Amino acid sequence: MKPLIRAFTLVSSLLLAPLAVAADGLPVTPFQARYEVYASGFSIGEAVITLTTTAPGAYQMSSDVRPNGLVALLASGRIHEQVSGEIHHGTIRPIQYERLLDTGRKSNQMQLRFDWSAAQVQARYNSEQATLPLAPGVVDPLSLQLVVMGDLQRGQVPSQYSLVDKTEIKTYQIRNQGEETLDTPLGPLRTVRINQYTPGKTRMTTFWVAPGKQYLLARISQEKDGKEELRMEIRAVER
């Protein structure tokens, strides 16, 4: 049960979105993308990511991860994430974020409230609470996807990103690992490999994004000590 919970949690926090022409100031247009989720080589579920615009300069993004097949019988449950935010002078600023993990046997809830005028974020994870300093560029796990896609579009990807997770602000290092062609349900895709890691940690995440398909995420792989724990692959996308 624990590996399944960890895998689903990682998927919900690491998904990226396809890049397209900006809409209402966003670096991506509204979309719905579907991914197959694998753990130890076996399909364990599906992830669905949706982005919509709720008003000029405002966005809402959601992520749903559900188990399938035999996994659903053994661990019926879901992970749901949702964020609402705004585009302020060309910068993505989340306002309210929520994440619910419910496996039927275990339930976790995370809530973030961003107060940009006070430069603070109120963070709650189950019974834990914290008031954290809010600096420009600090976002939630879902809004981070939009920030990264915008940076890729401009060709200005920094060496690190910061986001609020649970009741902490975490910083991740980023590095470009070159190009690779992948076979996918969308056909062969020329991709760029981007590695995400934390110095001193043995767990690493690699993203494959396809520049020729508007920076569509083709694959995510999570490894620890050189062994793959989780993989996610694109199946379909609608715009």
PDB file of C-alpha atoms in Angstrom:
ATOM      1  CA  MET A   1       0.000   0.000   0.000  1.00  0.00           C
ATOM      2  CA  LYS A   2       2.763   2.490   0.882  1.00  0.00           C
ATOM      3  CA  PRO A   3       4.491   2.286  -2.557  1.00  0.00           C
ATOM      4  CA  LEU A   4       1.147   2.905  -4.250  1.00  0.00           C
ATOM      5  CA  ILE A   5       0.411   5.947  -2.080  1.00  0.00           C
ATOM      6  CA  ARG A   6       3.898   7.318  -2.705  1.00  0.00           C
ATOM      7  CA  ALA A   7       3.605   6.748  -6.459  1.00  0.00           C
ATOM      8  CA  PHE A   8       0.235   8.491  -6.733  1.00  0.00           C
ATOM      9  CA  THR A   9       1.461  11.404  -4.617  1.00  0.00           C
ATOM     10  CA  LEU A  10       4.509  11.851  -6.832  1.00  0.00           C
ATOM     11  CA  VAL A  11       2.408  11.831  -9.985  1.00  0.00           C
ATOM     12  CA  SER A  12       0.058  14.467  -8.647  1.00  0.00           C
ATOM     13  CA  SER A  13       2.899  16.832  -7.803  1.00  0.00           C
ATOM     14  CA  LEU A  14       5.115  16.324 -10.874  1.00  0.00           C
ATOM     15  CA  LEU A  15       2.818  16.480 -13.907  1.00  0.00           C
ATOM     16  CA  LEU A  16       3.577  19.087 -16.575  1.00  0.00           C
ATOM     17  CA  ALA A  17       1.304  20.516 -19.250  1.00  0.00           C
ATOM     18  CA  PRO A  18       1.587  20.926 -23.062  1.00  0.00           C
ATOM     19  CA  LEU A  19       2.791  24.330 -24.242  1.00  0.00           C
ATOM     20  CA  ALA A  20       0.755  26.316 -26.772  1.00  0.00           C
ATOM     21  CA  VAL A  21      -0.041  29.899 -27.711  1.00  0.00           C
ATOM     22  CA  ALA A  22      -0.775  32.069 -24.692  1.00  0.00           C
ATOM     23  CA  ALA A  23      -4.404  32.606 -23.693  1.00  0.00           C
ATOM     24  CA  ASP A  24      -5.466  35.407 -21.333  1.00  0.00           C
ATOM     25  CA  GLY A  25      -1.832  35.847 -20.329  1.00  0.00           C
ATOM     26  CA  LEU A  26      -1.226  32.149 -19.587  1.00  0.00           C
ATOM     27  CA  PRO A  27       1.782  30.403 -21.153  1.00  0.00           C
ATOM     28  CA  VAL A  28      -0.527  27.541 -22.243  1.00  0.00           C
ATOM     29  CA  THR A  29      -4.008  27.301 -23.727  1.00  0.00           C
ATOM     30  CA  PRO A  30      -6.823  25.372 -21.958  1.00  0.00           C
ATOM     31  CA  PHE A  31      -6.337  21.597 -22.295  1.00  0.00           C
ATOM     32  CA  GLN A  32      -7.050  18.151 -20.912  1.00  0.00           C
ATOM     33  CA  ALA A  33      -4.225  15.600 -20.950  1.00  0.00           C
ATOM     34  CA  ARG A  34      -4.345  11.894 -20.042  1.00  0.00           C
ATOM     35  CA  TYR A  35      -1.392   9.826 -18.847  1.00  0.00           C
ATOM     36  CA  GLU A  36      -0.895   6.133 -18.017  1.00  0.00           C
ATOM     37  CA  VAL A  37       0.805   5.585 -14.652  1.00  0.00           C
ATOM     38  CA  TYR A  38       3.201   2.654 -14.100  1.00  0.00           C
ATOM     39  CA  ALA A  39       4.888   1.348 -10.942  1.00  0.00           C
ATOM     40  CA  SER A  40       7.570  -1.365 -11.145  1.00  0.00           C
ATOM     41  CA  GLY A  41       6.618  -1.891 -14.799  1.00  0.00           C
ATOM     42  CA  PHE A  42       2.887  -2.466 -14.155  1.00  0.00           C
ATOM     43  CA  SER A  43       0.017  -0.112 -15.039  1.00  0.00           C
ATOM     44  CA  ILE A  44      -1.542   1.137 -11.809  1.00  0.00           C
ATOM     45  CA  GLY A  45      -3.771   4.012 -12.919  1.00  0.00           C
ATOM     46  CA  GLU A  46      -4.532   7.077 -14.986  1.00  0.00           C
ATOM     47  CA  ALA A  47      -3.757  10.754 -14.413  1.00  0.00           C
ATOM     48  CA  VAL A  48      -5.931  13.507 -15.918  1.00  0.00           C
ATOM     49  CA  ILE A  49      -4.785  17.145 -15.895  1.00  0.00           C
ATOM     50  CA  THR A  50      -7.129  19.987 -16.873  1.00  0.00           C
ATOM     51  CA  LEU A  51      -6.485  23.707 -17.324  1.00  0.00           C
ATOM     52  CA  THR A  52      -9.270  26.275 -17.805  1.00  0.00           C
ATOM     53  CA  THR A  53      -9.560  30.068 -17.795  1.00  0.00           C
ATOM     54  CA  THR A  54     -12.238  31.359 -15.421  1.00  0.00           C
ATOM     55  CA  ALA A  55     -11.939  35.050 -16.355  1.00  0.00           C
ATOM     56  CA  PRO A  56      -9.481  37.315 -18.185  1.00  0.00           C
ATOM     57  CA  GLY A  57      -6.164  36.906 -16.414  1.00  0.00           C
ATOM     58  CA  ALA A  58      -7.472  34.123 -14.141  1.00  0.00           C
ATOM     59  CA  TYR A  59      -6.922  30.369 -14.302  1.00  0.00           C
ATOM     60  CA  GLN A  60      -7.984  27.136 -12.662  1.00  0.00           C
ATOM     61  CA  MET A  61      -6.051  23.883 -12.880  1.00  0.00           C
ATOM     62  CA  SER A  62      -6.917  20.421 -11.570  1.00  0.00           C
ATOM     63  CA  SER A  63      -5.286  17.002 -11.404  1.00  0.00           C
ATOM     64  CA  ASP A  64      -6.985  13.665 -10.758  1.00  0.00           C
ATOM     65  CA  VAL A  65      -5.129  10.370 -10.275  1.00  0.00           C
ATOM     66  CA  ARG A  66      -7.088   7.139  -9.930  1.00  0.00           C
ATOM     67  CA  PRO A  67      -6.027   3.464  -9.720  1.00  0.00           C
ATOM     68  CA  ASN A  68      -7.279   0.995 -12.335  1.00  0.00           C
ATOM     69  CA  GLY A  69      -7.912  -2.744 -12.745  1.00  0.00           C
ATOM     70  CA  LEU A  70      -6.774  -4.986  -9.917  1.00  0.00           C
ATOM     71  CA  VAL A  71      -5.100  -2.034  -8.210  1.00  0.00           C
ATOM     72  CA  ALA A  72      -8.498  -0.354  -7.888  1.00  0.00           C
ATOM     73  CA  LEU A  73      -9.844  -3.436  -6.090  1.00  0.00           C
ATOM     74  CA  LEU A  74      -6.913  -3.477  -3.683  1.00  0.00           C
ATOM     75  CA  ALA A  75      -6.679   0.263  -3.095  1.00  0.00           C
ATOM     76  CA  SER A  76      -9.760   2.133  -4.215  1.00  0.00           C
ATOM     77  CA  GLY A  77      -9.134   5.823  -3.871  1.00  0.00           C
ATOM     78  CA  ARG A  78      -7.908   8.974  -5.590  1.00  0.00           C
ATOM     79  CA  ILE A  79      -5.695  12.018  -5.416  1.00  0.00           C
ATOM     80  CA  HIS A  80      -7.316  15.303  -6.357  1.00  0.00           C
ATOM     81  CA  GLU A  81      -5.524  18.637  -6.683  1.00  0.00           C
ATOM     82  CA  GLN A  82      -6.934  22.012  -7.640  1.00  0.00           C
ATOM     83  CA  VAL A  83      -5.570  25.537  -7.793  1.00  0.00           C
ATOM     84  CA  SER A  84      -7.003  28.915  -8.754  1.00  0.00           C
ATOM     85  CA  GLY A  85      -4.785  31.876  -9.521  1.00  0.00           C
ATOM     86  CA  GLU A  86      -4.134  34.979 -11.567  1.00  0.00           C
ATOM     87  CA  ILE A  87      -1.673  36.485 -14.031  1.00  0.00           C
ATOM     88  CA  HIS A  88      -0.220  39.632 -12.451  1.00  0.00           C
ATOM     89  CA  HIS A  89       1.981  41.743 -14.750  1.00  0.00           C
ATOM     90  CA  GLY A  90       2.866  38.603 -16.713  1.00  0.00           C
ATOM     91  CA  THR A  91       3.662  36.563 -13.595  1.00  0.00           C
ATOM     92  CA  ILE A  92       1.740  33.461 -12.477  1.00  0.00           C
ATOM     93  CA  ARG A  93       0.430  33.928  -8.925  1.00  0.00           C
ATOM     94  CA  PRO A  94      -1.603  31.156  -7.229  1.00  0.00           C
ATOM     95  CA  ILE A  95      -4.329  32.238  -4.808  1.00  0.00           C
ATOM     96  CA  GLN A  96      -5.784  29.043  -3.389  1.00  0.00           C
ATOM     97  CA  TYR A  97      -4.556  25.433  -3.636  1.00  0.00           C
ATOM     98  CA  GLU A  98      -5.945  22.167  -2.255  1.00  0.00           C
ATOM     99  CA  ARG A  99      -4.832  18.546  -2.416  1.00  0.00           C
ATOM    100  CA  LEU A 100      -6.756  15.531  -1.126  1.00  0.00           C
ATOM    101  CA  LEU A 101      -5.331  12.013  -0.977  1.00  0.00           C
ATOM    102  CA  ASP A 102      -7.869   9.324  -0.112  1.00  0.00           C
ATOM    103  CA  THR A 103      -6.998   5.619  -0.491  1.00  0.00           C
ATOM    104  CA  GLY A 104      -9.941   4.332   1.500  1.00  0.00           C
ATOM    105  CA  ARG A 105      -7.584   3.439   4.355  1.00  0.00           C
ATOM    106  CA  LYS A 106      -5.643   6.678   4.571  1.00  0.00           C
ATOM    107  CA  SER A 107      -6.568  10.311   3.970  1.00  0.00           C
ATOM    108  CA  ASN A 108      -4.341  13.407   3.793  1.00  0.00           C
ATOM    109  CA  GLN A 109      -5.361  16.977   3.041  1.00  0.00           C
ATOM    110  CA  MET A 110      -3.221  19.984   2.154  1.00  0.00           C
ATOM    111  CA  GLN A 111      -4.383  23.595   1.782  1.00  0.00           C
ATOM    112  CA  LEU A 112      -2.468  26.714   0.764  1.00  0.00           C
ATOM    113  CA  ARG A 113      -3.712  30.312   0.851  1.00  0.00           C
ATOM    114  CA  PHE A 114      -1.450  32.842  -0.889  1.00  0.00           C
ATOM    115  CA  ASP A 115      -1.645  36.459   0.366  1.00  0.00           C
ATOM    116  CA  TRP A 116       0.553  38.412  -2.034  1.00  0.00           C
ATOM    117  CA  SER A 117      -0.186  41.802  -0.487  1.00  0.00           C
ATOM    118  CA  ALA A 118       1.084  40.560   2.890  1.00  0.00           C
ATOM    119  CA  ALA A 119       3.852  38.419   1.310  1.00  0.00           C
ATOM    120  CA  GLN A 120       2.690  35.355   3.262  1.00  0.00           C
ATOM    121  CA  VAL A 121       1.237  31.932   2.533  1.00  0.00           C
ATOM    122  CA  GLN A 122      -0.926  30.091   5.049  1.00  0.00           C
ATOM    123  CA  ALA A 123      -0.126  26.369   4.803  1.00  0.00           C
ATOM    124  CA  ARG A 124      -2.051  23.517   6.364  1.00  0.00           C
ATOM    125  CA  TYR A 125      -1.266  19.778   6.108  1.00  0.00           C
ATOM    126  CA  ASN A 126      -3.689  17.676   8.160  1.00  0.00           C
ATOM    127  CA  SER A 127      -3.258  19.062  11.701  1.00  0.00           C
ATOM    128  CA  GLU A 128      -0.015  20.938  10.931  1.00  0.00           C
ATOM    129  CA  GLN A 129      -0.151  24.664  10.190  1.00  0.00           C
ATOM    130  CA  ALA A 130       2.465  27.254   9.254  1.00  0.00           C
ATOM    131  CA  THR A 131       2.750  30.838   8.043  1.00  0.00           C
ATOM    132  CA  LEU A 132       5.542  31.038   5.462  1.00  0.00           C
ATOM    133  CA  PRO A 133       7.251  34.041   3.812  1.00  0.00           C
ATOM    134  CA  LEU A 134       6.073  34.519   0.233  1.00  0.00           C
ATOM    135  CA  ALA A 135       8.697  35.704  -2.243  1.00  0.00           C
ATOM    136  CA  PRO A 136       8.163  36.301  -5.990  1.00  0.00           C
ATOM    137  CA  GLY A 137       8.362  33.017  -7.909  1.00  0.00           C
ATOM    138  CA  VAL A 138       7.219  30.760  -5.052  1.00  0.00           C
ATOM    139  CA  VAL A 139       4.200  28.731  -6.184  1.00  0.00           C
ATOM    140  CA  ASP A 140       2.199  25.553  -5.505  1.00  0.00           C
ATOM    141  CA  PRO A 141       2.925  22.179  -7.215  1.00  0.00           C
ATOM    142  CA  LEU A 142       0.293  22.657  -9.943  1.00  0.00           C
ATOM    143  CA  SER A 143       1.080  26.282 -10.803  1.00  0.00           C
ATOM    144  CA  LEU A 144       4.745  25.307 -11.048  1.00  0.00           C
ATOM    145  CA  GLN A 145       3.835  23.481 -14.261  1.00  0.00           C
ATOM    146  CA  LEU A 146       2.721  26.729 -15.868  1.00  0.00           C
ATOM    147  CA  VAL A 147       5.837  28.568 -14.681  1.00  0.00           C
ATOM    148  CA  VAL A 148       8.166  25.922 -16.149  1.00  0.00           C
ATOM    149  CA  MET A 149       6.325  25.855 -19.473  1.00  0.00           C
ATOM    150  CA  GLY A 150       6.541  29.615 -19.775  1.00  0.00           C
ATOM    151  CA  ASP A 151      10.280  29.499 -19.052  1.00  0.00           C
ATOM    152  CA  LEU A 152      10.784  26.758 -21.660  1.00  0.00           C
ATOM    153  CA  GLN A 153       8.908  28.820 -24.222  1.00  0.00           C
ATOM    154  CA  ARG A 154      11.214  31.785 -23.612  1.00  0.00           C
ATOM    155  CA  GLY A 155      14.298  29.600 -23.440  1.00  0.00           C
ATOM    156  CA  GLN A 156      15.072  30.933 -19.985  1.00  0.00           C
ATOM    157  CA  VAL A 157      14.907  27.949 -17.622  1.00  0.00           C
ATOM    158  CA  PRO A 158      16.595  28.764 -14.285  1.00  0.00           C
ATOM    159  CA  SER A 159      18.759  26.286 -12.392  1.00  0.00           C
ATOM    160  CA  GLN A 160      16.188  25.909  -9.588  1.00  0.00           C
ATOM    161  CA  TYR A 161      12.519  26.397  -8.651  1.00  0.00           C
ATOM    162  CA  SER A 162      10.808  26.918  -5.277  1.00  0.00           C
ATOM    163  CA  LEU A 163       7.341  25.751  -4.259  1.00  0.00           C
ATOM    164  CA  VAL A 164       5.254  25.221  -1.140  1.00  0.00           C
ATOM    165  CA  ASP A 165       4.703  21.555  -0.271  1.00  0.00           C
ATOM    166  CA  LYS A 166       2.886  20.558   2.915  1.00  0.00           C
ATOM    167  CA  THR A 167       4.107  23.215   5.401  1.00  0.00           C
ATOM    168  CA  GLU A 168       7.531  23.886   3.867  1.00  0.00           C
ATOM    169  CA  ILE A 169       9.082  25.805   0.994  1.00  0.00           C
ATOM    170  CA  LYS A 170      11.176  23.383  -1.068  1.00  0.00           C
ATOM    171  CA  THR A 171      13.789  24.151  -3.716  1.00  0.00           C
ATOM    172  CA  TYR A 172      14.557  21.787  -6.622  1.00  0.00           C
ATOM    173  CA  GLN A 173      17.581  21.873  -8.935  1.00  0.00           C
ATOM    174  CA  ILE A 174      17.080  21.548 -12.717  1.00  0.00           C
ATOM    175  CA  ARG A 175      19.513  20.431 -15.451  1.00  0.00           C
ATOM    176  CA  ASN A 176      19.234  19.728 -19.199  1.00  0.00           C
ATOM    177  CA  GLN A 177      20.355  16.220 -20.208  1.00  0.00           C
ATOM    178  CA  GLY A 178      20.092  16.573 -23.993  1.00  0.00           C
ATOM    179  CA  GLU A 179      17.749  15.108 -26.634  1.00  0.00           C
ATOM    180  CA  GLU A 180      16.093  11.665 -27.049  1.00  0.00           C
ATOM    181  CA  THR A 181      13.446  10.281 -29.436  1.00  0.00           C
ATOM    182  CA  LEU A 182      10.579   8.357 -27.793  1.00  0.00           C
ATOM    183  CA  ASP A 183       7.931   6.045 -29.299  1.00  0.00           C
ATOM    184  CA  THR A 184       4.516   7.158 -28.004  1.00  0.00           C
ATOM    185  CA  PRO A 185       0.795   6.717 -28.863  1.00  0.00           C
ATOM    186  CA  LEU A 186       1.133  10.139 -30.529  1.00  0.00           C
ATOM    187  CA  GLY A 187       3.929   8.802 -32.745  1.00  0.00           C
ATOM    188  CA  PRO A 188       7.728   9.202 -32.490  1.00  0.00           C
ATOM    189  CA  LEU A 189       8.566  12.350 -30.538  1.00  0.00           C
ATOM    190  CA  ARG A 190      11.867  14.198 -30.410  1.00  0.00           C
ATOM    191  CA  THR A 191      12.200  15.195 -26.781  1.00  0.00           C
ATOM    192  CA  VAL A 192      14.460  17.108 -24.433  1.00  0.00           C
ATOM    193  CA  ARG A 193      15.323  15.424 -21.133  1.00  0.00           C
ATOM    194  CA  ILE A 194      15.138  17.617 -18.038  1.00  0.00           C
ATOM    195  CA  ASN A 195      16.318  16.276 -14.695  1.00  0.00           C
ATOM    196  CA  GLN A 196      14.951  17.454 -11.321  1.00  0.00           C
ATOM    197  CA  TYR A 197      16.847  16.647  -8.133  1.00  0.00           C
ATOM    198  CA  THR A 198      17.644  17.765  -4.605  1.00  0.00           C
ATOM    199  CA  PRO A 199      21.349  17.886  -3.679  1.00  0.00           C
ATOM    200  CA  GLY A 200      22.237  15.100  -1.260  1.00  0.00           C
ATOM    201  CA  LYS A 201      19.146  13.021  -2.118  1.00  0.00           C
ATOM    202  CA  THR A 202      19.159   9.716  -4.078  1.00  0.00           C
ATOM    203  CA  ARG A 203      15.666  10.177  -5.575  1.00  0.00           C
ATOM    204  CA  MET A 204      15.621  11.896  -8.963  1.00  0.00           C
ATOM    205  CA  THR A 205      12.902  12.773 -11.483  1.00  0.00           C
ATOM    206  CA  THR A 206      13.356  13.065 -15.252  1.00  0.00           C
ATOM    207  CA  PHE A 207      10.913  14.782 -17.653  1.00  0.00           C
ATOM    208  CA  TRP A 208      10.837  14.295 -21.430  1.00  0.00           C
ATOM    209  CA  VAL A 209       9.230  17.269 -23.222  1.00  0.00           C
ATOM    210  CA  ALA A 210       8.646  17.495 -26.988  1.00  0.00           C
ATOM    211  CA  PRO A 211       9.529  20.919 -28.476  1.00  0.00           C
ATOM    212  CA  GLY A 212       8.003  19.956 -31.854  1.00  0.00           C
ATOM    213  CA  LYS A 213       4.652  19.278 -30.129  1.00  0.00           C
ATOM    214  CA  GLN A 214       4.498  22.599 -28.272  1.00  0.00           C
ATOM    215  CA  TYR A 215       6.524  21.241 -25.347  1.00  0.00           C
ATOM    216  CA  LEU A 216       4.068  18.432 -24.656  1.00  0.00           C
ATOM    217  CA  LEU A 217       5.183  16.259 -21.742  1.00  0.00           C
ATOM    218  CA  ALA A 218       5.837  12.795 -23.158  1.00  0.00           C
ATOM    219  CA  ARG A 219       7.163  10.914 -20.126  1.00  0.00           C
ATOM    220  CA  ILE A 220       8.090  11.235 -16.443  1.00  0.00           C
ATOM    221  CA  SER A 221      10.368   8.789 -14.628  1.00  0.00           C
ATOM    222  CA  GLN A 222      11.014   8.696 -10.875  1.00  0.00           C
ATOM    223  CA  GLU A 223      14.160   6.862  -9.732  1.00  0.00           C
ATOM    224  CA  LYS A 224      15.808   6.096  -6.414  1.00  0.00           C
ATOM    225  CA  ASP A 225      19.315   4.678  -6.129  1.00  0.00           C
ATOM    226  CA  GLY A 226      19.303   4.209  -9.917  1.00  0.00           C
ATOM    227  CA  LYS A 227      16.146   2.041  -9.920  1.00  0.00           C
ATOM    228  CA  GLU A 228      12.866   3.205 -11.516  1.00  0.00           C
ATOM    229  CA  GLU A 229       9.975   3.411  -9.068  1.00  0.00           C
ATOM    230  CA  LEU A 230       7.411   5.284 -11.142  1.00  0.00           C
ATOM    231  CA  ARG A 231       6.803   6.116 -14.801  1.00  0.00           C
ATOM    232  CA  MET A 232       4.081   8.125 -16.490  1.00  0.00           C
ATOM    233  CA  GLU A 233       3.484   8.226 -20.272  1.00  0.00           C
ATOM    234  CA  ILE A 234       1.235  10.402 -22.460  1.00  0.00           C
ATOM    235  CA  ARG A 235      -1.851   8.740 -23.982  1.00  0.00           C
ATOM    236  CA  ALA A 236      -3.991  11.605 -25.321  1.00  0.00           C
ATOM    237  CA  VAL A 237      -4.423  15.369 -25.196  1.00  0.00           C
ATOM    238  CA  GLU A 238      -7.327  17.645 -26.117  1.00  0.00           C
ATOM    239  CA  ARG A 239      -7.208  21.414 -26.542  1.00  0.00           C
TER     240      ARG A 239
END
